[in-house]
Amino acid sequence: TAMLLRDGGQGLEVFMVQRTHSASFARSQFVFPGGRVDEADHADFEPVCDGIDDATASSRLGLVAGGLAWLVAAIRECFEEAGVLLARHRDGGGIVGFDAPDASARFASARREIHAGRRSLVDLCTAENLLLLAGEMHVVAHWVTPVGERRRFDTRFFVARAPEAQEPLHDDNETIASLWVRPADALARW
């Protein structure tokens, strides 16, 4: 699960998406973008991850190995569900923005292809000469659903600064609405 943060007019804001009314878990609820660690997230991502390798990621997460896959999954889910790609240009050109000519359409197409499993995140990074900002993802919490629940989840929560030149937007598939909200306001609405 990834909590995207930004400085808003009234202070710190977090991006949330509303799950579909037919979701098997937390239906219709506002949540942070997230999902599961897929098999593809265990690919060789070290060459396209900036600032962290699997050993360091695993150590931060209290795992023997495979920690980088959790970070990659959070980045991928953010891209699929919220349209935010936490990446920078390999050549030092800065954080990826979708405001350049044709960038918005190109990355929207890549988002759909990755979500459908027709393209990998590694392929996108290679084609666009990008590095995922996995080293900028910070661990916030690790929750496991209590024993006795019908479905159990083992979830790690990460926080990252939202890129300025990307406007998050729900995917109209798994999520049906989205908003930036101050954490205190989100709790009050709940």
mmCIF file of C-alpha atoms in Angstrom:
data_model
loop_
_atom_site.group_PDB
_atom_site.id
_atom_site.type_symbol
_atom_site.label_atom_id
_atom_site.label_comp_id
_atom_site.label_asym_id
_atom_site.label_seq_id
_atom_site.Cartn_x
_atom_site.Cartn_y
_atom_site.Cartn_z
ATOM 1 C CA THR A 1 0.000 0.000 0.000
ATOM 2 C CA ALA A 2 1.366 3.399 -0.960
ATOM 3 C CA MET A 3 0.455 6.668 0.700
ATOM 4 C CA LEU A 4 1.206 9.513 -1.702
ATOM 5 C CA LEU A 5 1.742 12.829 0.054
ATOM 6 C CA ARG A 6 1.829 16.440 -1.086
ATOM 7 C CA ASP A 7 1.872 19.896 0.471
ATOM 8 C CA GLY A 8 -1.649 21.298 0.084
ATOM 9 C CA GLY A 9 -3.058 24.746 0.740
ATOM 10 C CA GLN A 10 -4.172 23.720 4.241
ATOM 11 C CA GLY A 11 -1.178 21.493 5.033
ATOM 12 C CA LEU A 12 -0.164 17.901 4.321
ATOM 13 C CA GLU A 13 -2.545 15.928 2.060
ATOM 14 C CA VAL A 14 -2.720 12.252 1.165
ATOM 15 C CA PHE A 15 -4.171 10.748 -2.018
ATOM 16 C CA MET A 16 -6.986 8.220 -1.624
ATOM 17 C CA VAL A 17 -9.043 6.156 -4.048
ATOM 18 C CA GLN A 18 -12.525 4.718 -3.605
ATOM 19 C CA ARG A 19 -12.814 0.975 -4.243
ATOM 20 C CA THR A 20 -15.606 -0.315 -6.462
ATOM 21 C CA HIS A 21 -18.959 -1.286 -4.970
ATOM 22 C CA SER A 22 -18.320 -4.887 -6.053
ATOM 23 C CA ALA A 23 -14.856 -5.265 -4.490
ATOM 24 C CA SER A 24 -14.384 -8.404 -2.397
ATOM 25 C CA PHE A 25 -12.663 -6.433 0.364
ATOM 26 C CA ALA A 26 -13.373 -2.901 1.615
ATOM 27 C CA ARG A 27 -16.049 -2.362 -1.039
ATOM 28 C CA SER A 28 -16.917 1.296 -1.612
ATOM 29 C CA GLN A 29 -14.313 2.402 0.946
ATOM 30 C CA PHE A 30 -11.686 5.096 0.423
ATOM 31 C CA VAL A 31 -8.245 3.531 0.685
ATOM 32 C CA PHE A 32 -4.665 4.199 -0.319
ATOM 33 C CA PRO A 33 -3.554 2.717 -3.668
ATOM 34 C CA GLY A 34 -2.283 -0.805 -3.196
ATOM 35 C CA GLY A 35 -2.635 -4.447 -4.014
ATOM 36 C CA ARG A 36 -0.637 -7.614 -3.913
ATOM 37 C CA VAL A 37 2.922 -8.533 -4.749
ATOM 38 C CA ASP A 38 2.690 -10.277 -8.128
ATOM 39 C CA GLU A 39 5.134 -12.829 -9.484
ATOM 40 C CA ALA A 40 6.339 -10.208 -12.001
ATOM 41 C CA ASP A 41 7.377 -7.962 -9.092
ATOM 42 C CA HIS A 42 10.102 -10.504 -8.262
ATOM 43 C CA ALA A 43 11.838 -9.971 -11.631
ATOM 44 C CA ASP A 44 15.325 -8.473 -11.731
ATOM 45 C CA PHE A 45 14.404 -4.903 -10.807
ATOM 46 C CA GLU A 46 17.734 -3.882 -9.263
ATOM 47 C CA PRO A 47 19.028 -2.368 -12.562
ATOM 48 C CA VAL A 48 15.940 -0.109 -12.788
ATOM 49 C CA CYS A 49 15.605 0.819 -9.103
ATOM 50 C CA ASP A 50 17.202 3.979 -7.804
ATOM 51 C CA GLY A 51 18.814 4.150 -4.394
ATOM 52 C CA ILE A 52 18.155 0.631 -3.099
ATOM 53 C CA ASP A 53 18.911 -3.025 -3.785
ATOM 54 C CA ASP A 54 17.106 -6.161 -2.629
ATOM 55 C CA ALA A 55 19.386 -6.755 0.348
ATOM 56 C CA THR A 56 18.802 -3.239 1.704
ATOM 57 C CA ALA A 57 15.055 -3.341 0.991
ATOM 58 C CA SER A 58 14.775 -6.740 2.650
ATOM 59 C CA SER A 59 16.655 -5.515 5.710
ATOM 60 C CA ARG A 60 14.325 -2.488 6.039
ATOM 61 C CA LEU A 61 11.291 -4.771 5.812
ATOM 62 C CA GLY A 62 12.645 -7.433 8.172
ATOM 63 C CA LEU A 63 12.841 -10.056 5.416
ATOM 64 C CA VAL A 64 15.612 -12.448 4.455
ATOM 65 C CA ALA A 65 15.106 -11.656 0.750
ATOM 66 C CA GLY A 66 12.465 -10.320 -1.630
ATOM 67 C CA GLY A 67 12.030 -6.893 -0.040
ATOM 68 C CA LEU A 68 12.546 -5.063 -3.309
ATOM 69 C CA ALA A 69 9.490 -6.847 -4.746
ATOM 70 C CA TRP A 70 7.315 -5.202 -2.062
ATOM 71 C CA LEU A 71 8.578 -1.745 -3.052
ATOM 72 C CA VAL A 72 8.165 -2.484 -6.760
ATOM 73 C CA ALA A 73 4.618 -3.770 -6.129
ATOM 74 C CA ALA A 74 3.722 -0.546 -4.294
ATOM 75 C CA ILE A 75 5.104 1.535 -7.174
ATOM 76 C CA ARG A 76 3.315 -0.612 -9.769
ATOM 77 C CA GLU A 77 -0.006 -0.492 -7.902
ATOM 78 C CA CYS A 78 0.338 3.295 -7.594
ATOM 79 C CA PHE A 79 0.788 3.512 -11.349
ATOM 80 C CA GLU A 80 -2.068 1.113 -12.122
ATOM 81 C CA GLU A 81 -4.618 2.449 -9.614
ATOM 82 C CA ALA A 82 -3.679 6.123 -9.345
ATOM 83 C CA GLY A 83 -1.768 6.851 -12.557
ATOM 84 C CA VAL A 84 1.308 7.983 -10.625
ATOM 85 C CA LEU A 85 4.692 6.632 -11.668
ATOM 86 C CA LEU A 86 7.332 7.070 -8.990
ATOM 87 C CA ALA A 87 10.335 7.226 -11.300
ATOM 88 C CA ARG A 88 13.055 9.528 -12.542
ATOM 89 C CA HIS A 89 14.901 9.834 -15.828
ATOM 90 C CA ARG A 90 18.102 7.794 -15.734
ATOM 91 C CA ASP A 91 20.077 10.599 -17.411
ATOM 92 C CA GLY A 92 19.487 12.945 -14.476
ATOM 93 C CA GLY A 93 16.542 14.715 -16.097
ATOM 94 C CA GLY A 94 14.541 14.652 -12.879
ATOM 95 C CA ILE A 95 11.278 13.082 -11.796
ATOM 96 C CA VAL A 96 9.006 11.812 -14.558
ATOM 97 C CA GLY A 97 6.368 14.332 -15.555
ATOM 98 C CA PHE A 98 3.316 13.782 -17.697
ATOM 99 C CA ASP A 99 3.091 17.414 -18.788
ATOM 100 C CA ALA A 100 5.428 17.163 -21.803
ATOM 101 C CA PRO A 101 3.918 16.821 -25.287
ATOM 102 C CA ASP A 102 2.643 13.241 -25.848
ATOM 103 C CA ALA A 103 3.851 12.081 -22.400
ATOM 104 C CA SER A 104 0.368 11.951 -20.900
ATOM 105 C CA ALA A 105 -1.018 9.711 -23.656
ATOM 106 C CA ARG A 106 2.133 7.559 -23.783
ATOM 107 C CA PHE A 107 2.136 6.870 -20.046
ATOM 108 C CA ALA A 108 -1.662 6.375 -19.938
ATOM 109 C CA SER A 109 -1.236 3.673 -22.580
ATOM 110 C CA ALA A 110 1.621 2.088 -20.609
ATOM 111 C CA ARG A 111 -0.552 2.168 -17.462
ATOM 112 C CA ARG A 112 -3.315 0.200 -19.214
ATOM 113 C CA GLU A 113 -0.835 -2.289 -20.723
ATOM 114 C CA ILE A 114 0.870 -2.960 -17.381
ATOM 115 C CA HIS A 115 -2.472 -3.321 -15.589
ATOM 116 C CA ALA A 116 -3.627 -5.828 -18.233
ATOM 117 C CA GLY A 117 -0.364 -7.791 -17.961
ATOM 118 C CA ARG A 118 0.604 -7.076 -21.577
ATOM 119 C CA ARG A 119 3.680 -5.099 -20.565
ATOM 120 C CA SER A 120 6.058 -5.212 -17.631
ATOM 121 C CA LEU A 121 7.231 -2.346 -15.491
ATOM 122 C CA VAL A 122 10.826 -3.331 -16.285
ATOM 123 C CA ASP A 123 10.025 -2.988 -20.003
ATOM 124 C CA LEU A 124 8.565 0.493 -19.452
ATOM 125 C CA CYS A 125 11.632 1.580 -17.475
ATOM 126 C CA THR A 126 13.973 0.248 -20.139
ATOM 127 C CA ALA A 127 12.037 1.808 -23.033
ATOM 128 C CA GLU A 128 11.722 5.201 -21.315
ATOM 129 C CA ASN A 129 15.221 5.095 -19.702
ATOM 130 C CA LEU A 130 13.763 5.399 -16.186
ATOM 131 C CA LEU A 131 14.728 4.421 -12.670
ATOM 132 C CA LEU A 132 12.000 3.585 -10.154
ATOM 133 C CA LEU A 133 12.216 5.675 -6.987
ATOM 134 C CA ALA A 134 12.174 2.588 -4.765
ATOM 135 C CA GLY A 135 14.800 4.130 -2.481
ATOM 136 C CA GLU A 136 12.414 7.044 -1.792
ATOM 137 C CA MET A 137 9.663 4.743 -0.504
ATOM 138 C CA HIS A 138 9.632 4.791 3.286
ATOM 139 C CA VAL A 139 8.185 2.002 5.431
ATOM 140 C CA VAL A 140 5.355 3.185 7.685
ATOM 141 C CA ALA A 141 3.756 0.007 9.040
ATOM 142 C CA HIS A 142 3.264 -3.724 8.636
ATOM 143 C CA TRP A 143 -0.198 -5.058 9.402
ATOM 144 C CA VAL A 144 -1.511 -8.611 9.310
ATOM 145 C CA THR A 145 -5.266 -9.221 9.451
ATOM 146 C CA PRO A 146 -6.212 -10.828 12.800
ATOM 147 C CA VAL A 147 -6.780 -14.580 13.090
ATOM 148 C CA GLY A 148 -10.427 -15.450 12.602
ATOM 149 C CA GLU A 149 -11.051 -13.174 9.634
ATOM 150 C CA ARG A 150 -12.421 -14.904 6.534
ATOM 151 C CA ARG A 151 -9.690 -13.360 4.357
ATOM 152 C CA ARG A 152 -6.320 -12.504 5.806
ATOM 153 C CA PHE A 153 -3.886 -9.932 4.459
ATOM 154 C CA ASP A 154 -0.210 -9.309 5.146
ATOM 155 C CA THR A 155 0.254 -5.661 4.201
ATOM 156 C CA ARG A 156 3.150 -3.280 4.287
ATOM 157 C CA PHE A 157 2.461 0.452 4.100
ATOM 158 C CA PHE A 158 4.843 2.864 2.401
ATOM 159 C CA VAL A 159 4.875 6.629 2.088
ATOM 160 C CA ALA A 160 6.271 8.700 -0.782
ATOM 161 C CA ARG A 161 6.091 12.261 -2.060
ATOM 162 C CA ALA A 162 3.787 12.576 -5.062
ATOM 163 C CA PRO A 163 5.530 13.876 -8.189
ATOM 164 C CA GLU A 164 4.509 17.471 -8.960
ATOM 165 C CA ALA A 165 4.148 17.033 -12.733
ATOM 166 C CA GLN A 166 1.734 14.112 -12.448
ATOM 167 C CA GLU A 167 -1.924 14.408 -11.501
ATOM 168 C CA PRO A 168 -3.217 11.243 -9.828
ATOM 169 C CA LEU A 169 -6.500 9.830 -11.051
ATOM 170 C CA HIS A 170 -8.400 6.655 -10.163
ATOM 171 C CA ASP A 171 -8.504 3.941 -12.827
ATOM 172 C CA ASP A 172 -12.307 3.580 -13.246
ATOM 173 C CA ASN A 173 -11.817 -0.174 -12.934
ATOM 174 C CA GLU A 174 -10.704 -1.199 -9.438
ATOM 175 C CA THR A 175 -11.320 2.317 -8.168
ATOM 176 C CA ILE A 176 -14.198 4.669 -8.992
ATOM 177 C CA ALA A 177 -13.268 7.975 -7.354
ATOM 178 C CA SER A 178 -10.240 9.724 -5.901
ATOM 179 C CA LEU A 179 -9.306 12.730 -3.836
ATOM 180 C CA TRP A 180 -6.555 14.585 -2.047
ATOM 181 C CA VAL A 181 -7.450 14.979 1.619
ATOM 182 C CA ARG A 182 -5.844 16.107 4.838
ATOM 183 C CA PRO A 183 -5.402 13.039 7.102
ATOM 184 C CA ALA A 184 -7.485 14.629 9.899
ATOM 185 C CA ASP A 185 -10.313 15.313 7.427
ATOM 186 C CA ALA A 186 -10.185 11.734 6.124
ATOM 187 C CA LEU A 187 -10.530 10.402 9.660
ATOM 188 C CA ALA A 188 -13.395 12.799 10.384
ATOM 189 C CA ARG A 189 -15.199 11.643 7.224
ATOM 190 C CA TRP A 190 -14.756 8.008 8.227
#
